[in-house]
Amino acid sequence: METTTAFEGLSCVDCGSTFDAETATHRCPDCDGILDPTYDYDRIDLTPAALNGRTGDSMWRYEELLPFPRDAAVTLGEGGTPLVECPALAEAMDVGRVLLKDEGDNPTGTFKDRGQSLAMTAAREHGATDVALNSAGNAGQAAAAYAARAGLDAHVFLPSRAGFTQKAMTEVHGADLTVTDPVDGTSEIGDAGKAYAAGMDDNPEWYSTKTFVTPYRHEGKKTMALELLEQLDWEAPDAVVYPTGGGVGLIGMHKAAREARDLGWTDELVPMYAAQAAGCAPVVDAYEAGTDRHEPLADDEVDTACNGIAIPDPGASPLILDAIRESDGGAVATTDREILDAAIRVAREEGLETGATCAAAASGAFALAAAGEFGPDDTVVLLNTGAGNKDVDTLRAHVGETATESSQAD
Ligand SMILES: *Cc1c(COP(=O)(O)O)cnc(C)c1O
Ligand SMILES: [Zn+2]
């Protein structure tokens, strides 16, 4: 297996045992905890100045801080996404700057590509022939694309509520797609998880690229923070508002912010704010209750059109809550109405397209601003996790509904 110089191996976040990445491939062999890639930071031979002179702006620009080198990467050019100034939003929120990190600019239209690029690289290094996962939709589509790139077979399990684009493109990339049957009108990510687990039991050779089953998805997504900090000249922003489902990106970004601080590239951590939909907000509830882990919602309690964050039982919530508290961030839930209004507002006032799920960041930031969380000189970053055209139906329907309402009110 080809690895980078500083990469040491995997450490269990629960029991602390360490493992060789060649033999440990997924969860902790001792306690089934989440494994996290570790590095010998003294051997990181990279500085901001060296990055300045480096061309090529995929996420593999930061290969020294990743487990596998660029030569081994399964890549479609993911990362290197723009950080776009949003003056109208800054004025509305009464802060110094609002910047939108536009992950819609990735190969399959979401930041899921960063995680699948690294996880698929690991799969190929481990000699996998088949990969499998369940997903709310975007990770399935990304896995199908990266598996195609790597020459692997993908088995993707999605709930019926996943969007049409995600289901369609999963098949266009040649993956074997299972959509779980609706129960009472819809099926949820947990139903897709059961079908995936049954598939894994029947096919022991399948290699999982599922959230926090592989140690490499949060590690790939950590490049979002490295990129963001580099785009800000290594000056930490005052807030990153992140639409949170399983928390893979938030945990990854927080890890990178710690690395950048510990390497002396930045002075401070990046305050991470988890934004959720009020119809599925287990992380916000736990944060507000001051607990260390979430209370899972029952599937029939989930009530939101934001598919990417309709995650009623985010297993890594202790890590999400730690990241929020350690970075001095926060958590905020807004209603679907507010989220979709925010998507339309961003599209009209800034010309930027955000998915329905992603707009939870904008509406969460509006709510935080209204609650006095930000100062007048603050730099607030909205993480736009995916492209607006993933959710055209939901967005268009909302425009239609609000137009009807206002004409009825006239
Ligand atoms: C998966 C997804 C999320 C949630 O991501 P996590 O890192 O699991 O919290 C948010 N937005 C979009 C568009 C997604 O696809
Ligand atoms: Zn363990």
Coordinates of C-alpha atoms and ligand atoms in Angstrom, one line a residue:
M1 CA 0.0 0.0 0.0
E2 CA 1.3 3.4 -1.0
T3 CA 1.0 6.0 1.9
T4 CA 2.4 9.4 2.6
T5 CA 5.4 10.1 4.7
A6 CA 3.8 11.4 7.9
F7 CA 0.8 9.1 7.9
E8 CA 1.1 6.7 10.9
G9 CA -2.1 4.6 10.8
L10 CA -5.5 4.6 12.5
S11 CA -6.5 5.4 16.0
C12 CA -9.8 4.4 17.6
V13 CA -11.7 7.4 18.9
D14 CA -13.4 5.3 21.6
C15 CA -10.7 2.9 23.0
G16 CA -7.6 4.7 21.8
S17 CA -6.0 1.5 20.3
T18 CA -3.9 2.1 17.2
F19 CA -3.8 0.0 14.1
D20 CA -1.9 -0.4 10.9
A21 CA -3.9 1.0 8.0
E22 CA -2.9 -2.0 5.8
T23 CA -4.7 -4.5 8.0
A24 CA -7.4 -2.4 9.8
T25 CA -9.7 -1.1 7.0
H26 CA -13.0 0.0 8.6
R27 CA -14.2 0.2 12.3
C28 CA -12.0 -0.6 15.3
P29 CA -11.2 -4.4 15.4
D30 CA -11.3 -4.2 19.3
C31 CA -14.4 -2.2 20.1
D32 CA -16.1 -1.3 16.8
G33 CA -15.4 2.4 17.4
I34 CA -14.7 5.0 14.6
L35 CA -11.1 4.9 13.4
D36 CA -9.3 8.2 12.7
P37 CA -6.2 8.6 10.5
T38 CA -3.2 9.9 12.5
Y39 CA 0.1 11.6 11.4
D40 CA 3.5 12.3 12.8
Y41 CA 3.2 16.1 12.4
D42 CA 6.9 16.5 12.8
R43 CA 7.3 14.8 9.5
I44 CA 4.8 17.1 7.7
D45 CA 7.1 18.8 5.2
L46 CA 4.7 21.5 4.0
T47 CA 4.2 25.2 4.8
P48 CA 1.8 27.9 3.6
A49 CA 4.7 29.4 1.6
A50 CA 5.3 26.1 -0.1
L51 CA 1.6 25.8 -0.9
N52 CA 1.8 29.3 -2.5
G53 CA 4.1 28.0 -5.2
R54 CA 2.1 24.9 -5.9
T55 CA -0.2 24.6 -8.9
G56 CA -3.1 22.2 -9.3
D57 CA -6.0 22.9 -7.1
S58 CA -7.8 19.7 -6.4
M59 CA -8.0 18.6 -2.8
W60 CA -4.9 16.5 -3.5
R61 CA -3.0 19.8 -3.2
Y62 CA -2.8 18.9 0.5
E63 CA -1.5 15.4 0.0
E64 CA 1.0 15.6 2.8
L65 CA -1.9 15.9 5.2
L66 CA -3.7 12.9 3.6
P67 CA -3.0 9.2 4.1
F68 CA -2.3 8.5 0.4
P69 CA -0.2 10.4 -2.1
R70 CA -1.6 12.1 -5.2
D71 CA -0.1 9.4 -7.5
A72 CA -2.4 6.8 -5.9
A73 CA -5.5 9.0 -5.9
V74 CA -8.8 8.0 -7.4
T75 CA -9.6 11.5 -8.5
L76 CA -12.0 13.5 -10.7
G77 CA -10.5 16.9 -9.8
E78 CA -12.6 17.3 -6.6
G79 CA -12.0 20.3 -4.4
G80 CA -10.5 23.6 -5.3
T81 CA -13.9 25.1 -5.0
P82 CA -14.5 28.9 -5.0
L83 CA -15.1 31.1 -2.0
V84 CA -17.6 33.7 -3.2
E85 CA -18.2 37.1 -1.6
C86 CA -21.9 37.7 -0.6
P87 CA -22.3 41.4 0.0
A88 CA -26.1 41.5 0.1
L89 CA -26.2 38.7 2.8
A90 CA -23.4 40.5 4.8
E91 CA -25.5 43.6 4.9
A92 CA -28.7 41.7 5.8
M93 CA -26.9 39.9 8.6
D94 CA -25.0 43.0 9.7
V95 CA -21.6 41.4 9.6
G96 CA -18.3 42.3 8.0
R97 CA -18.3 39.6 5.3
V98 CA -20.4 36.6 4.3
L99 CA -18.5 34.1 2.1
L100 CA -20.0 31.1 0.4
K101 CA -17.8 28.1 0.0
D102 CA -19.3 26.6 -3.1
E103 CA -19.1 22.8 -3.0
G104 CA -21.6 22.7 -5.8
D105 CA -18.6 23.1 -8.0
N106 CA -17.5 19.5 -7.5
P107 CA -17.6 16.7 -10.1
T108 CA -20.9 15.2 -9.0
G109 CA -22.2 18.5 -7.6
T110 CA -21.5 18.0 -3.8
F111 CA -18.8 17.9 -1.3
K112 CA -19.4 14.1 -1.0
D113 CA -16.9 13.8 -3.8
R114 CA -14.0 14.7 -1.5
G115 CA -14.9 11.8 0.9
Q116 CA -15.5 9.3 -1.9
S117 CA -12.2 10.2 -3.6
L118 CA -10.2 9.3 -0.5
A119 CA -12.4 6.3 0.5
M120 CA -12.2 4.9 -3.1
T121 CA -8.4 5.4 -3.1
A122 CA -8.3 3.3 0.1
A123 CA -10.6 0.7 -1.4
R124 CA -8.3 0.3 -4.4
E125 CA -5.2 0.3 -2.2
H126 CA -6.8 -2.5 -0.2
G127 CA -7.5 -4.5 -3.4
A128 CA -11.3 -4.2 -3.2
T129 CA -13.4 -5.3 -6.2
D130 CA -16.7 -4.1 -5.0
V131 CA -17.8 -1.1 -2.8
A132 CA -21.1 -0.6 -1.0
L133 CA -22.9 2.0 1.0
N134 CA -26.2 3.3 1.9
S135 CA -26.8 7.1 1.6
A136 CA -29.4 9.8 1.6
G137 CA -28.5 10.3 -2.1
N138 CA -25.5 12.4 -2.9
A139 CA -22.9 10.1 -1.4
G140 CA -24.4 7.2 -3.4
Q141 CA -24.1 9.2 -6.6
A142 CA -20.5 10.2 -5.7
A143 CA -19.6 6.6 -4.9
A144 CA -21.0 5.4 -8.2
A145 CA -18.9 8.0 -10.0
Y146 CA -15.6 7.3 -8.1
A147 CA -16.1 3.5 -8.4
A148 CA -16.5 3.9 -12.1
R149 CA -13.3 5.9 -12.1
A150 CA -11.5 3.3 -10.1
G151 CA -12.8 0.3 -12.1
L152 CA -14.8 -1.1 -9.1
D153 CA -18.4 -2.3 -8.9
A154 CA -20.6 -0.2 -6.7
H155 CA -23.7 -1.3 -4.7
V156 CA -25.7 1.7 -3.7
F157 CA -28.7 1.6 -1.3
L158 CA -30.9 4.7 -1.2
P159 CA -34.2 5.4 0.5
S160 CA -37.2 6.2 -1.7
R161 CA -37.1 9.8 -0.5
A162 CA -33.7 10.3 -2.3
G163 CA -33.9 12.8 -5.2
F164 CA -34.4 11.8 -8.8
T165 CA -31.0 13.2 -9.9
Q166 CA -29.2 11.1 -7.3
K167 CA -31.0 7.9 -8.2
A168 CA -30.7 8.5 -11.9
M169 CA -27.0 9.4 -11.9
T170 CA -26.1 6.4 -9.7
E171 CA -27.4 4.2 -12.5
V172 CA -25.9 6.3 -15.2
H173 CA -22.5 5.6 -13.6
G174 CA -23.2 1.9 -13.8
A175 CA -23.7 1.2 -10.1
D176 CA -26.1 -1.5 -8.9
L177 CA -28.9 0.6 -7.3
T178 CA -31.4 -0.6 -4.7
V179 CA -34.1 1.9 -3.7
T180 CA -35.8 0.7 -0.5
D181 CA -39.6 0.4 -0.7
P182 CA -41.7 3.2 0.9
V183 CA -43.3 2.4 4.2
D184 CA -46.2 4.8 4.8
G185 CA -45.4 6.8 1.8
T186 CA -41.6 7.1 2.1
S187 CA -38.5 5.2 3.2
E188 CA -35.7 6.7 5.2
I189 CA -32.0 6.4 5.4
G190 CA -32.4 3.7 8.1
D191 CA -34.4 1.5 5.8
A192 CA -31.6 1.8 3.1
G193 CA -29.2 1.0 5.9
K194 CA -30.9 -2.3 6.7
A195 CA -30.9 -3.3 3.0
Y196 CA -27.2 -2.4 2.8
A197 CA -26.4 -4.4 6.0
A198 CA -28.2 -7.5 4.5
G199 CA -26.2 -7.0 1.3
M200 CA -22.9 -6.8 3.3
D201 CA -23.8 -10.0 5.1
D202 CA -24.4 -11.9 1.9
N203 CA -21.3 -10.5 0.2
P204 CA -18.4 -10.5 2.5
E205 CA -16.1 -9.3 -0.3
W206 CA -17.9 -5.9 -0.5
Y207 CA -15.8 -3.0 0.8
S208 CA -17.8 -0.3 2.6
T209 CA -17.5 3.4 1.8
K210 CA -20.3 4.3 4.2
T211 CA -20.2 7.3 6.6
F212 CA -17.9 6.6 9.5
V213 CA -17.6 2.9 8.6
T214 CA -14.6 3.8 6.4
P215 CA -12.1 6.0 8.3
Y216 CA -11.5 8.0 5.1
R217 CA -14.6 10.1 4.4
H218 CA -14.1 12.7 7.1
E219 CA -10.4 12.7 6.2
G220 CA -11.2 13.6 2.6
K221 CA -13.7 16.3 3.7
K222 CA -11.1 17.9 6.0
T223 CA -9.6 19.4 2.9
M224 CA -12.5 21.9 2.8
A225 CA -11.1 23.6 5.9
L226 CA -7.5 23.6 4.6
E227 CA -8.7 25.1 1.4
L228 CA -10.9 27.7 3.2
L229 CA -8.1 28.7 5.4
E230 CA -5.7 29.0 2.5
Q231 CA -8.2 31.1 0.7
L232 CA -8.4 33.4 3.7
D233 CA -4.6 33.7 4.0
W234 CA -4.6 31.4 7.1
E235 CA -6.8 33.8 9.0
A236 CA -9.6 31.8 10.7
P237 CA -13.1 33.1 10.0
D238 CA -15.4 33.9 12.9
A239 CA -18.0 31.2 12.0
V240 CA -18.5 28.4 9.6
V241 CA -22.2 27.4 9.3
Y242 CA -22.5 23.9 8.1
P243 CA -25.7 21.9 7.1
T244 CA -25.2 18.9 9.4
G245 CA -26.5 15.4 8.8
G246 CA -24.0 12.7 9.9
G247 CA -21.5 15.5 10.6
V248 CA -18.7 14.0 8.4
G249 CA -17.8 17.3 7.0
L250 CA -18.0 19.2 10.3
I251 CA -15.8 16.7 12.1
G252 CA -13.3 16.6 9.2
M253 CA -13.1 20.4 9.0
H254 CA -12.6 20.7 12.7
K255 CA -9.8 18.2 12.5
A256 CA -8.1 20.2 9.8
A257 CA -8.5 23.4 11.8
R258 CA -6.7 21.8 14.7
E259 CA -4.0 20.5 12.4
A260 CA -3.5 24.0 10.9
R261 CA -3.3 25.5 14.4
D262 CA -1.0 22.9 15.7
L263 CA 1.3 23.2 12.7
G264 CA 1.4 27.0 13.4
W265 CA -0.3 27.9 10.1
T266 CA -3.2 29.6 12.0
D267 CA -3.6 31.2 15.4
E268 CA -7.1 29.9 16.2
L269 CA -9.6 27.2 15.7
V270 CA -12.5 27.8 13.3
P271 CA -15.8 28.1 15.2
M272 CA -18.1 25.4 13.7
Y273 CA -21.9 25.9 13.7
A274 CA -24.1 22.9 13.0
A275 CA -27.3 24.0 11.1
Q276 CA -30.1 21.5 10.9
A277 CA -33.8 21.4 9.8
A278 CA -36.2 21.8 12.7
G279 CA -37.9 18.6 11.4
C280 CA -34.8 16.6 12.1
A281 CA -32.5 18.3 14.6
P282 CA -31.0 15.7 17.0
V283 CA -27.6 17.5 17.1
V284 CA -29.1 20.9 17.9
D285 CA -31.3 19.3 20.6
A286 CA -28.3 17.6 22.2
Y287 CA -26.3 20.8 22.0
E288 CA -29.0 22.8 23.7
A289 CA -29.6 20.1 26.3
G290 CA -25.9 20.1 27.1
T291 CA -25.5 16.4 26.5
D292 CA -22.6 14.5 25.0
R293 CA -24.7 12.5 22.5
H294 CA -28.0 12.8 20.6
E295 CA -31.3 11.1 21.2
P296 CA -32.3 9.3 18.0
L297 CA -35.6 10.3 16.4
A298 CA -38.0 7.6 15.2
D299 CA -38.3 7.5 11.4
D300 CA -41.9 8.8 11.5
E301 CA -40.7 11.8 13.5
V302 CA -38.5 13.0 10.6
D303 CA -40.3 15.9 8.9
T304 CA -38.1 17.8 6.4
A305 CA -37.7 18.1 2.7
C306 CA -33.9 18.5 3.2
N307 CA -32.9 15.0 2.3
G308 CA -29.1 15.4 2.9
I309 CA -29.6 16.3 6.5
A310 CA -32.6 14.0 7.2
I311 CA -30.4 11.9 9.5
P312 CA -32.4 10.9 12.6
D313 CA -29.6 8.9 14.2
P314 CA -26.2 10.4 13.6
G315 CA -23.9 7.9 15.2
A316 CA -20.9 10.3 15.4
S317 CA -22.8 12.9 17.4
P318 CA -20.3 12.8 20.3
L319 CA -17.6 13.9 17.8
I320 CA -19.8 16.6 16.3
L321 CA -20.7 18.0 19.8
D322 CA -17.1 18.0 20.8
A323 CA -16.1 19.8 17.7
I324 CA -18.7 22.5 18.2
R325 CA -17.8 23.0 21.8
E326 CA -14.1 22.9 21.4
S327 CA -14.2 25.4 18.6
D328 CA -16.6 27.7 20.4
G329 CA -19.2 27.4 17.7
G330 CA -22.9 26.5 18.1
A331 CA -25.9 24.8 16.7
V332 CA -29.1 26.1 15.1
A333 CA -32.3 24.7 13.7
T334 CA -34.6 26.5 11.3
T335 CA -37.9 25.4 9.7
D336 CA -38.2 24.1 6.1
R337 CA -40.0 27.2 5.2
E338 CA -37.1 29.4 6.4
I339 CA -34.6 27.1 4.7
L340 CA -36.3 27.2 1.3
D341 CA -36.9 30.9 1.6
A342 CA -33.2 31.3 2.2
A343 CA -32.3 29.2 -0.9
I344 CA -34.5 31.5 -3.0
R345 CA -33.1 34.6 -1.4
V346 CA -29.5 33.5 -2.0
A347 CA -30.4 32.7 -5.6
R348 CA -32.0 36.1 -6.1
E349 CA -29.8 38.4 -4.1
E350 CA -26.4 36.9 -4.9
G351 CA -27.1 34.8 -8.0
L352 CA -25.8 31.7 -6.2
E353 CA -27.4 28.3 -6.4
T354 CA -27.7 26.3 -3.2
G355 CA -29.4 23.0 -2.8
A356 CA -32.5 22.8 -0.5
T357 CA -30.4 20.9 2.2
C358 CA -27.5 23.3 1.8
A359 CA -29.7 26.4 2.3
A360 CA -30.0 25.3 6.0
A361 CA -26.6 27.0 6.3
A362 CA -27.9 30.4 5.0
S363 CA -31.1 30.2 7.1
G364 CA -29.2 29.1 10.1
A365 CA -26.8 32.0 9.7
F366 CA -29.8 34.4 9.5
A367 CA -31.2 33.0 12.7
L368 CA -27.8 33.2 14.4
A369 CA -27.4 36.8 13.2
A370 CA -30.8 37.7 14.5
A371 CA -29.9 36.2 17.9
G372 CA -26.9 38.4 18.1
E373 CA -24.3 35.7 17.7
F374 CA -22.1 37.6 15.3
G375 CA -20.2 40.9 15.6
P376 CA -20.3 43.7 13.0
D377 CA -16.8 42.9 11.7
D378 CA -17.2 39.1 11.7
T379 CA -16.4 36.9 8.7
V380 CA -19.1 34.3 8.3
V381 CA -18.7 31.4 6.0
L382 CA -21.7 29.5 4.6
L383 CA -20.8 26.0 3.5
N384 CA -22.8 25.3 0.4
T385 CA -22.5 21.6 0.4
G386 CA -24.1 21.0 -3.0
A387 CA -25.4 22.4 -6.2
G388 CA -28.9 23.9 -6.5
N389 CA -29.7 21.8 -9.5
K390 CA -29.7 18.7 -7.4
D391 CA -33.0 19.9 -5.9
V392 CA -34.7 21.8 -8.7
D393 CA -38.1 20.3 -7.9
T394 CA -38.2 21.3 -4.3
L395 CA -36.9 24.8 -5.0
R396 CA -39.2 25.4 -7.9
A397 CA -42.2 24.1 -6.0
H398 CA -41.4 26.5 -3.1
V399 CA -41.2 29.5 -5.5
G400 CA -44.7 28.4 -6.8
E401 CA -46.2 28.0 -3.3
T402 CA -44.9 31.4 -2.1
A403 CA -46.1 33.1 -5.3
T404 CA -49.6 31.6 -4.8
E405 CA -49.7 32.6 -1.1
S406 CA -48.7 36.2 -1.9
S407 CA -51.3 36.5 -4.7
Q408 CA -53.9 35.1 -2.3
A409 CA -52.9 37.6 0.3
D410 CA -53.2 40.5 -2.2
Ligands
LIG1 C1 -24.5 14.6 3.0 C2 -25.0 16.0 2.9 C3 -25.0 16.9 4.0 C4 -24.7 16.4 5.4 O1 -23.3 16.0 5.5 P1 -22.6 15.4 6.8 O2 -21.2 15.7 6.5 O3 -22.9 14.0 6.8 O4 -23.2 16.1 7.9 C5 -25.3 18.2 3.8 N1 -25.6 18.7 2.6 C6 -25.6 17.9 1.5 C7 -26.0 18.5 0.1 C8 -25.3 16.5 1.6 O5 -25.3 15.8 0.5
ZN2 ZN -11.7 0.8 19.7

